[in-house]
Structures are given as C-alpha cells and as structure tokens.
Coordinates of C-alpha atoms in Angstrom, one line a residue:
M1 CA 36.3 -20.7 6.7
R2 CA 34.7 -17.3 6.6
F3 CA 35.7 -15.1 9.6
H4 CA 33.0 -12.6 8.8
W5 CA 30.2 -14.4 10.5
I6 CA 32.2 -15.5 13.5
Y7 CA 33.3 -11.9 14.4
I8 CA 29.8 -10.5 13.9
L9 CA 28.3 -13.2 16.2
L10 CA 31.0 -12.7 18.8
L11 CA 30.5 -8.9 18.8
F12 CA 26.7 -9.5 19.1
Y13 CA 27.3 -11.8 22.0
V14 CA 29.3 -9.3 24.0
L15 CA 27.0 -6.4 23.2
A16 CA 23.8 -8.4 23.9
S17 CA 25.3 -9.7 27.2
A18 CA 26.4 -6.3 28.2
C19 CA 23.1 -4.7 27.4
T20 CA 21.2 -7.4 29.3
K21 CA 23.4 -7.1 32.3
T22 CA 23.1 -3.3 32.3
A23 CA 19.4 -3.1 31.8
N24 CA 18.5 -5.8 34.3
T25 CA 20.9 -5.3 37.1
A26 CA 18.2 -3.9 39.3
E27 CA 15.8 -6.8 38.6
V28 CA 18.2 -9.7 39.0
K29 CA 17.4 -10.1 42.7
Q30 CA 13.7 -9.9 42.1
S31 CA 13.4 -12.3 39.2
P32 CA 15.4 -15.2 37.6
A33 CA 14.1 -14.1 34.1
P34 CA 17.1 -11.9 33.2
V35 CA 19.5 -14.7 34.2
A36 CA 17.6 -17.2 32.1
A37 CA 17.5 -14.8 29.1
A38 CA 21.3 -14.3 29.3
Q39 CA 21.8 -18.1 29.5
N40 CA 19.6 -18.6 26.5
V41 CA 21.7 -16.1 24.5
D42 CA 24.9 -17.8 25.6
H43 CA 23.6 -21.3 24.6
E44 CA 22.3 -20.1 21.3
L45 CA 25.5 -18.3 20.4
E46 CA 27.6 -21.4 21.3
Q47 CA 25.5 -23.6 19.1
R48 CA 25.7 -21.2 16.2
L49 CA 29.5 -20.9 16.6
K50 CA 29.8 -24.6 16.7
T51 CA 27.8 -24.9 13.5
I52 CA 30.1 -22.4 11.8
S53 CA 33.2 -24.2 13.1
D54 CA 31.9 -27.6 11.9
G55 CA 31.1 -26.1 8.5
S56 CA 34.7 -25.1 7.9
Q57 CA 35.6 -28.7 7.1
G58 CA 38.7 -28.2 9.2
T59 CA 39.6 -28.0 12.9
V60 CA 38.7 -24.7 14.6
G61 CA 39.8 -23.6 18.0
L62 CA 37.9 -20.5 19.1
S63 CA 38.0 -18.6 22.4
V64 CA 36.6 -15.1 23.3
V65 CA 36.6 -13.2 26.6
H66 CA 34.9 -9.9 27.5
I67 CA 37.8 -8.6 29.5
E68 CA 35.9 -6.4 31.9
S69 CA 33.2 -8.9 32.8
G70 CA 35.2 -12.1 32.3
K71 CA 32.3 -13.6 30.2
T72 CA 33.8 -16.4 28.1
V73 CA 32.9 -18.5 25.1
S74 CA 35.2 -21.4 24.0
I75 CA 34.7 -23.8 21.2
N76 CA 37.4 -26.5 21.0
G77 CA 39.5 -23.8 22.8
S78 CA 41.8 -26.3 24.6
S79 CA 43.0 -28.0 21.4
Q80 CA 46.6 -27.3 20.3
L81 CA 46.7 -26.2 16.7
P82 CA 49.4 -24.8 14.4
L83 CA 50.2 -21.2 15.2
Y84 CA 52.3 -20.1 12.3
S85 CA 53.1 -16.4 12.7
V86 CA 50.9 -16.1 15.8
Y87 CA 53.9 -17.5 17.7
K88 CA 55.4 -14.1 17.3
L89 CA 53.1 -12.8 20.1
P90 CA 54.5 -15.0 22.8
L91 CA 57.9 -14.3 21.4
A92 CA 57.4 -10.6 21.8
V93 CA 56.2 -11.1 25.4
T94 CA 59.4 -13.1 26.1
V95 CA 61.6 -10.4 24.6
L96 CA 59.8 -7.7 26.6
K97 CA 60.1 -9.7 29.8
D98 CA 63.9 -10.0 29.1
V99 CA 64.0 -6.2 28.7
E100 CA 62.3 -5.7 32.1
E101 CA 64.7 -8.1 33.7
K102 CA 67.7 -6.2 32.1
R103 CA 68.8 -9.1 29.9
L104 CA 68.1 -7.0 26.8
R105 CA 67.6 -3.3 26.0
L106 CA 65.1 -1.9 23.6
D107 CA 67.8 0.4 22.2
Q108 CA 70.3 -2.4 21.8
K109 CA 71.6 -2.5 18.2
I110 CA 71.5 -5.9 16.4
H111 CA 73.5 -6.4 13.2
V112 CA 71.6 -8.2 10.4
T113 CA 73.2 -9.3 7.1
P114 CA 71.6 -10.6 3.8
Q115 CA 72.8 -14.0 4.9
N116 CA 70.4 -13.9 7.8
V117 CA 67.3 -13.3 5.7
V118 CA 64.5 -15.8 6.3
Q119 CA 61.9 -16.5 3.6
G120 CA 59.0 -14.1 3.7
T121 CA 57.1 -11.5 1.7
T122 CA 58.9 -9.5 -1.0
A123 CA 58.3 -6.3 1.0
N124 CA 59.9 -7.7 4.1
S125 CA 62.8 -9.2 2.3
A126 CA 63.5 -5.7 0.9
L127 CA 64.4 -4.6 4.5
W128 CA 67.5 -6.8 4.4
Q129 CA 69.2 -6.2 1.0
K130 CA 72.3 -4.9 2.7
P131 CA 73.9 -5.2 6.1
V132 CA 72.1 -3.1 8.6
D133 CA 71.8 -2.4 12.3
Y134 CA 68.4 -2.2 14.0
T135 CA 67.4 -1.9 17.6
V136 CA 65.5 -4.6 19.5
E137 CA 62.5 -2.3 19.5
Q138 CA 62.6 -2.0 15.7
L139 CA 63.0 -5.7 15.3
L140 CA 59.9 -6.2 17.6
E141 CA 57.9 -3.8 15.4
F142 CA 58.9 -5.6 12.2
S143 CA 58.1 -8.9 13.8
I144 CA 54.6 -7.9 15.0
S145 CA 53.4 -5.2 12.6
R146 CA 54.9 -6.7 9.4
S147 CA 55.2 -10.3 10.6
D148 CA 58.8 -10.3 9.3
N149 CA 60.5 -13.6 9.7
T150 CA 64.1 -12.3 9.7
S151 CA 63.4 -10.0 12.6
S152 CA 61.6 -12.8 14.5
D153 CA 64.5 -15.2 14.1
K154 CA 66.9 -12.5 15.4
L155 CA 64.7 -12.1 18.4
V156 CA 64.5 -15.8 18.9
E157 CA 68.3 -15.9 18.9
L158 CA 68.4 -13.1 21.4
V159 CA 66.2 -14.8 24.0
G160 CA 68.2 -18.0 23.8
G161 CA 66.2 -20.1 21.3
P162 CA 62.6 -21.1 20.7
L163 CA 62.4 -23.4 23.8
Q164 CA 63.1 -20.3 25.9
V165 CA 59.8 -18.9 24.7
T166 CA 58.0 -22.0 25.8
E167 CA 59.8 -21.9 29.2
R168 CA 58.7 -18.3 29.6
M169 CA 55.1 -19.1 28.7
R170 CA 55.2 -22.0 31.3
S171 CA 56.5 -19.6 33.9
L172 CA 53.6 -17.3 33.2
G173 CA 51.1 -20.2 33.6
F174 CA 50.4 -21.1 30.0
Q175 CA 50.7 -24.8 29.5
N176 CA 49.5 -25.1 26.0
L177 CA 51.8 -22.7 24.1
D178 CA 54.6 -24.8 22.6
I179 CA 57.3 -22.9 20.7
H180 CA 60.1 -25.2 19.6
I181 CA 61.2 -24.0 16.1
S182 CA 62.2 -20.7 14.5
S183 CA 60.7 -19.4 11.3
G184 CA 63.9 -20.2 9.4
E185 CA 64.1 -23.8 10.5
F186 CA 60.4 -24.3 9.9
A187 CA 60.7 -22.9 6.4
K188 CA 63.2 -25.7 5.5
T189 CA 60.9 -28.6 6.2
R190 CA 57.3 -27.2 6.7
Q191 CA 57.0 -29.9 9.4
N192 CA 56.2 -29.7 13.2
P193 CA 55.0 -26.1 13.5
N194 CA 54.7 -24.3 16.8
T195 CA 51.4 -25.0 18.4
G196 CA 49.0 -23.4 20.9
S197 CA 45.5 -23.3 22.1
A198 CA 42.9 -20.6 21.6
D199 CA 42.2 -20.6 25.3
D200 CA 45.8 -19.9 26.3
L201 CA 46.2 -17.2 23.6
V202 CA 43.1 -15.4 24.8
Q203 CA 44.2 -15.6 28.4
L204 CA 47.7 -14.2 27.4
L205 CA 45.9 -11.2 25.8
V206 CA 43.6 -10.8 28.9
Q207 CA 46.5 -10.8 31.3
L208 CA 48.5 -8.4 29.1
H209 CA 45.6 -6.0 29.0
R210 CA 45.2 -6.2 32.8
G211 CA 48.8 -5.5 33.4
K212 CA 49.5 -8.9 35.0
I213 CA 52.4 -9.8 32.7
L214 CA 54.3 -6.7 31.6
Q215 CA 54.7 -3.2 32.9
P216 CA 52.5 -0.5 31.3
D217 CA 55.2 0.9 29.1
Q218 CA 55.9 -2.5 27.6
V219 CA 52.2 -3.3 27.2
N220 CA 51.6 0.0 25.4
L221 CA 54.6 -0.6 23.1
L222 CA 53.3 -4.1 22.2
R223 CA 49.7 -2.9 21.8
G224 CA 50.9 -0.2 19.4
F225 CA 52.7 -2.6 17.2
M226 CA 49.6 -4.9 17.1
Q227 CA 47.3 -1.9 16.3
R228 CA 49.6 -1.0 13.4
A229 CA 49.7 -4.5 12.0
T230 CA 49.5 -4.6 8.2
T231 CA 48.7 -8.3 7.9
G232 CA 45.2 -9.9 7.9
L233 CA 43.3 -6.8 6.8
H234 CA 40.5 -9.1 5.5
R235 CA 40.2 -11.1 8.7
L236 CA 39.2 -9.6 12.0
R237 CA 39.9 -6.0 11.0
G238 CA 38.0 -6.3 7.7
D239 CA 34.8 -7.5 9.4
L240 CA 34.3 -4.8 12.0
P241 CA 33.0 -1.2 11.6
R242 CA 35.4 1.3 10.2
G243 CA 37.4 3.0 12.9
T244 CA 37.1 0.1 15.4
V245 CA 40.4 -0.1 17.3
V246 CA 41.9 -3.6 16.9
A247 CA 45.3 -4.9 18.1
D248 CA 46.0 -8.3 16.6
K249 CA 48.5 -10.8 15.3
T250 CA 47.7 -13.1 12.4
G251 CA 49.2 -16.4 11.2
S252 CA 48.8 -18.1 7.8
G253 CA 49.8 -21.4 6.4
E254 CA 50.7 -22.2 2.8
A255 CA 47.9 -22.4 0.3
D256 CA 46.5 -25.7 -0.9
A257 CA 47.8 -26.4 -4.3
V258 CA 44.4 -27.2 -5.7
T259 CA 41.9 -25.0 -3.8
K260 CA 44.3 -22.1 -3.2
V261 CA 42.9 -21.8 0.3
A262 CA 45.4 -21.3 3.1
K263 CA 45.7 -24.5 5.2
V264 CA 46.0 -22.5 8.3
T265 CA 44.2 -19.1 8.9
N266 CA 44.7 -17.6 12.4
D267 CA 43.9 -14.3 14.1
V268 CA 44.2 -13.3 17.7
G269 CA 43.7 -9.9 19.2
I270 CA 41.9 -7.4 21.3
I271 CA 38.9 -5.3 20.0
T272 CA 37.9 -2.1 21.7
L273 CA 34.1 -2.1 21.8
P274 CA 32.2 1.1 21.0
R275 CA 30.5 3.4 23.5
G276 CA 32.7 2.3 26.4
R277 CA 31.5 -1.3 26.4
G278 CA 34.9 -2.7 27.2
H279 CA 37.3 -4.9 25.3
L280 CA 37.0 -8.3 23.6
A281 CA 40.0 -10.6 23.6
M282 CA 39.6 -13.3 21.0
A283 CA 41.6 -16.1 19.3
V284 CA 40.5 -18.0 16.2
L285 CA 42.7 -20.8 15.0
V286 CA 41.6 -22.6 11.8
N287 CA 43.5 -25.6 10.6
G288 CA 42.7 -27.4 7.3
S289 CA 39.7 -25.3 6.3
K290 CA 38.2 -26.0 2.9

C-alpha cells in the first residue's frame, strides 16, 4: 500500500474544495453550478480513493475531515481494524484526562527497572538499561514521540489497565475504539490486537483540536509530542511538502516473512495546511496490504 498517492489526493481534495468554496461563495445563491462542481470533485475523489484502497490487496479504513469546514471523506471508515501503536493516542488522552481529574500528576515520578522492559526498538530499549525514575510527562513523550512500549505499558498500569482506556473512550463518545491488551501482553502472543475505526480516530483528533476533550495546556502538550514523532517518516510526513506541520501517531505490524511488507501500516494525525487553509485530520489504517 503506497501512502504517497492517498495523501496527495486528500490534500488536493481539501485545497480544491476550499478554493471552490472561497471563489464561489457569492455565486452559490444565484447558481447551482458551484455546488454541482464541488459534488463532482467529492465523487471523483471518493472513487479514486476507493480504487487505491482496493489495489492494496488488503483491508483499508480511511477517514479525513477538514476541521474548519467539517467536510469529510470516509472509505470503509467504520470498520474496526488493528491499531498496533496507534492505540497509544487514546492511551495518552486517557492519561491526560486523569491528570485533569487529579488522579495523576505530570510531574509524578515513576520507577522503571530493566525487568519492566517491553520488546521494542534497540534505541528505545536503551532507555531502560538500568533502574530509572521518569515523570508521567516524560513517559507520555516517549510513548508518543518514540512509540516506546515500556513507557506505554507503565502508563497503561497507571490508568488502571487497558480496559480503562476503552471505558474512557466510551465516555467521550467513541464506540469503536477497543483497547484490551497492553504492548507487553500482545508481544507474547501477537494475537487479538487492539482495534479501532478510522472514523472514530479522526473524530478523536477533531475533538482534540477543537478543545472538546482536553484543556488547552494538555492539548498543546500532546500536539507537541505528536509533532516531534520520530516514527513513520516515510508515511504521512514523507509525502508532504518540506516544512509542513504534521502531528501524528503511527502503528506498524510485523513484516510478512516472504514479502517483507508490514502486515499493518497505520498513520493518524493532523496536517496544518498552507496559507491559512485550515487543518486536515486523517486516519489511514491498512491491514494485510501486499
């Protein structure tokens, strides 16, 4: 599955729609032509995206919202698909809600020993070669920016377990984000991963951006961690013009033994569009791509 074309088309969609809307605002009442033109663009884009999704030879869930206008495209967006490390986004929201509700503190020190280490990248494992104390804020940064599994599992423990993340998502109105297993437990079996829908993930991003879920300080903190993410540089970030502001969280499954292609390739995030054209929230979940 090549993300390159999806992101270019989605960016084209938002920019084309915004330009059409701006240029034709005065004429809409006089003529149905601008509305028809916009509908044609929407239909054409949806068909092209569906063609790309079908060509992946896997299952693709895709959802995109232009936050300021609310304009939306969803292809198989309600299907629940494996999240892998994307689950760390709803986990972070759960942690920050607990901070706001005084159950946790960002400066709270958490002790981590080498025995707590969860399988991950060599660079992340190097963080835990000896016993160390990190704050909740630092663990959040490691979890989001570096996708560190050890930090994530410590945070899961702090909020009361993975099911508490699901409960928090339900309380916020997200019915299709199911978090039931930690990174460490999943690593033991590679079975029954956490799942979610592209539609719910995009709405989570939209509501975060609009300040409906967290207070501004917490939103800015999380956004900063996502903007500094070092994972997935060849996904969403790699297919946009240099300097484009992106705040995202990726997720990757293990590679197929024969094709060497990752069985799951996910990316969710918010793109700041150029020249003040707003923000694009998007989620692409790819399962079983060839």
